[in-house]
mmCIF file of C-alpha atoms in Angstrom:
data_model
loop_
_atom_site.group_PDB
_atom_site.id
_atom_site.type_symbol
_atom_site.label_atom_id
_atom_site.label_comp_id
_atom_site.label_asym_id
_atom_site.label_seq_id
_atom_site.Cartn_x
_atom_site.Cartn_y
_atom_site.Cartn_z
ATOM 1 C CA UNK A 504 0.000 0.000 0.000
ATOM 2 C CA UNK A 505 2.832 2.390 0.901
ATOM 3 C CA UNK A 506 4.586 1.776 -2.449
ATOM 4 C CA UNK A 507 1.342 2.600 -4.244
ATOM 5 C CA UNK A 508 0.986 5.904 -2.324
ATOM 6 C CA UNK A 509 4.588 6.805 -3.121
ATOM 7 C CA UNK A 510 4.026 6.067 -6.804
ATOM 8 C CA UNK A 511 0.894 8.275 -6.824
ATOM 9 C CA UNK A 512 2.769 11.144 -5.134
ATOM 10 C CA UNK A 513 5.622 10.806 -7.608
ATOM 11 C CA UNK A 514 3.167 10.833 -10.535
ATOM 12 C CA UNK A 515 1.423 13.936 -9.136
ATOM 13 C CA UNK A 516 4.785 15.653 -8.643
ATOM 14 C CA UNK A 517 5.789 14.828 -12.228
ATOM 15 C CA UNK A 518 2.453 16.105 -13.520
ATOM 16 C CA UNK A 519 2.866 19.415 -11.650
ATOM 17 C CA UNK A 520 6.415 19.724 -12.972
ATOM 18 C CA UNK A 521 5.217 19.136 -16.543
ATOM 19 C CA UNK A 522 2.472 21.745 -16.140
ATOM 20 C CA UNK A 523 4.901 24.329 -14.816
ATOM 21 C CA UNK A 524 7.405 23.618 -17.606
ATOM 22 C CA UNK A 525 4.756 24.422 -20.235
ATOM 23 C CA UNK A 526 3.210 27.302 -18.296
ATOM 24 C CA UNK A 527 3.646 30.737 -19.914
ATOM 25 C CA UNK A 528 5.631 33.285 -17.902
ATOM 26 C CA UNK A 529 3.878 36.104 -16.031
ATOM 27 C CA UNK A 530 4.462 38.673 -18.775
ATOM 28 C CA UNK A 531 2.928 36.378 -21.376
ATOM 29 C CA UNK A 532 -0.087 35.673 -19.154
ATOM 30 C CA UNK A 533 -0.574 39.394 -18.549
ATOM 31 C CA UNK A 534 -0.376 40.152 -22.284
ATOM 32 C CA UNK A 535 -2.847 37.375 -23.062
ATOM 33 C CA UNK A 536 -5.303 38.703 -20.473
ATOM 34 C CA UNK A 537 -4.954 42.188 -21.988
ATOM 35 C CA UNK A 538 -5.624 40.778 -25.473
ATOM 36 C CA UNK A 539 -8.808 39.092 -24.307
ATOM 37 C CA UNK A 540 -9.946 42.333 -22.657
ATOM 38 C CA UNK A 541 -9.884 43.958 -26.093
ATOM 39 C CA UNK A 542 -12.397 41.380 -27.292
ATOM 40 C CA UNK A 543 -14.661 42.273 -24.355
ATOM 41 C CA UNK A 544 -16.316 45.192 -26.146
ATOM 42 C CA UNK A 545 -19.118 44.484 -28.636
ATOM 43 C CA UNK A 546 -18.350 47.617 -30.684
ATOM 44 C CA UNK A 547 -14.790 46.440 -31.241
ATOM 45 C CA UNK A 548 -16.088 42.989 -32.190
ATOM 46 C CA UNK A 549 -18.479 44.579 -34.721
ATOM 47 C CA UNK A 550 -15.611 46.564 -36.229
ATOM 48 C CA UNK A 551 -13.448 43.443 -36.487
ATOM 49 C CA UNK A 552 -16.256 41.516 -38.201
ATOM 50 C CA UNK A 553 -16.817 44.408 -40.611
ATOM 51 C CA UNK A 554 -13.110 44.382 -41.453
ATOM 52 C CA UNK A 555 -13.257 40.621 -41.860
ATOM 53 C CA UNK A 556 -15.512 41.269 -44.871
ATOM 54 C CA UNK A 557 -13.629 44.183 -46.394
ATOM 55 C CA UNK A 558 -10.942 46.783 -45.771
ATOM 56 C CA UNK A 559 -12.667 50.054 -44.933
ATOM 57 C CA UNK A 560 -12.193 53.682 -44.005
ATOM 58 C CA UNK A 561 -13.472 55.097 -40.728
ATOM 59 C CA UNK A 562 -16.396 56.690 -42.588
ATOM 60 C CA UNK A 563 -17.302 53.386 -44.246
ATOM 61 C CA UNK A 564 -17.220 51.520 -40.940
ATOM 62 C CA UNK A 565 -19.251 54.245 -39.216
ATOM 63 C CA UNK A 566 -21.845 54.131 -41.993
ATOM 64 C CA UNK A 567 -21.994 50.333 -42.036
ATOM 65 C CA UNK A 568 -22.386 50.065 -38.244
ATOM 66 C CA UNK A 569 -24.572 53.185 -37.968
ATOM 67 C CA UNK A 570 -22.262 54.789 -35.443
ATOM 68 C CA UNK A 571 -20.419 58.092 -35.248
ATOM 69 C CA UNK A 572 -17.030 58.528 -36.842
ATOM 70 C CA UNK A 573 -15.682 59.603 -33.465
ATOM 71 C CA UNK A 574 -16.826 56.380 -31.769
ATOM 72 C CA UNK A 575 -15.328 54.256 -34.535
ATOM 73 C CA UNK A 576 -12.046 56.186 -34.491
ATOM 74 C CA UNK A 577 -11.745 55.720 -30.736
ATOM 75 C CA UNK A 578 -12.237 51.955 -30.986
ATOM 76 C CA UNK A 579 -9.926 51.651 -33.992
ATOM 77 C CA UNK A 580 -7.187 53.392 -32.018
ATOM 78 C CA UNK A 581 -7.512 50.746 -29.299
ATOM 79 C CA UNK A 582 -7.540 47.928 -31.856
ATOM 80 C CA UNK A 583 -4.482 49.365 -33.639
ATOM 81 C CA UNK A 584 -2.548 49.888 -30.403
ATOM 82 C CA UNK A 585 -3.137 46.244 -29.555
ATOM 83 C CA UNK A 586 -2.062 44.949 -32.954
ATOM 84 C CA UNK A 587 -5.451 43.751 -34.145
ATOM 85 C CA UNK A 588 -5.909 46.171 -37.043
ATOM 86 C CA UNK A 589 -3.564 48.052 -39.336
ATOM 87 C CA UNK A 590 -4.065 50.772 -41.883
ATOM 88 C CA UNK A 591 -2.771 52.031 -45.172
ATOM 89 C CA UNK A 592 -3.064 55.570 -46.444
ATOM 90 C CA UNK A 593 -5.182 56.270 -49.530
ATOM 91 C CA UNK A 594 -4.782 59.978 -50.173
ATOM 92 C CA UNK A 595 -6.239 61.662 -47.106
ATOM 93 C CA UNK A 596 -8.085 58.539 -45.959
ATOM 94 C CA UNK A 597 -6.849 55.711 -43.801
ATOM 95 C CA UNK A 598 -8.028 52.288 -44.920
ATOM 96 C CA UNK A 599 -8.221 49.810 -42.067
ATOM 97 C CA UNK A 600 -7.836 46.041 -42.277
ATOM 98 C CA UNK A 601 -7.279 43.152 -39.900
ATOM 99 C CA UNK A 602 -3.651 42.977 -38.805
ATOM 100 C CA UNK A 603 -3.139 39.314 -39.697
ATOM 101 C CA UNK A 604 -4.777 35.910 -40.006
ATOM 102 C CA UNK A 605 -4.596 35.365 -36.232
ATOM 103 C CA UNK A 606 -7.396 37.898 -35.762
ATOM 104 C CA UNK A 607 -9.584 35.961 -38.193
ATOM 105 C CA UNK A 608 -8.762 32.739 -36.357
ATOM 106 C CA UNK A 609 -9.630 34.219 -32.959
ATOM 107 C CA UNK A 610 -12.988 35.495 -34.252
ATOM 108 C CA UNK A 611 -13.786 32.185 -35.971
ATOM 109 C CA UNK A 612 -12.826 30.138 -32.916
ATOM 110 C CA UNK A 613 -14.942 32.400 -30.701
ATOM 111 C CA UNK A 614 -18.013 31.957 -32.914
ATOM 112 C CA UNK A 615 -17.426 28.217 -33.058
ATOM 113 C CA UNK A 616 -17.051 28.014 -29.275
ATOM 114 C CA UNK A 617 -20.264 29.863 -28.434
ATOM 115 C CA UNK A 618 -22.129 27.867 -31.080
ATOM 116 C CA UNK A 619 -21.406 24.558 -29.332
#
């Protein structure tokens, strides 16, 4: 019986060690939590889904979502600062798009998860 208890303790210790080896460091965990906070606002999610369909200017997004240009600009600034959108200049206009395919993946996975 004692050998069995020792084996269980050793297995638990090894499991904890394996978990800690694969555990992200504190900075990574903080950054991940901050990223998920960005997705906690429905206006930002609407903007991301709009940009999933097409690259757009602030005016186009505001028109599509029936919101003010100021509100859209504020949210785009947050999304840009956090690396979720990028822009290119077209004359005087800024054309926004999703920063990379990871954003599309996060949105798709989120929809898939809540649909289960």
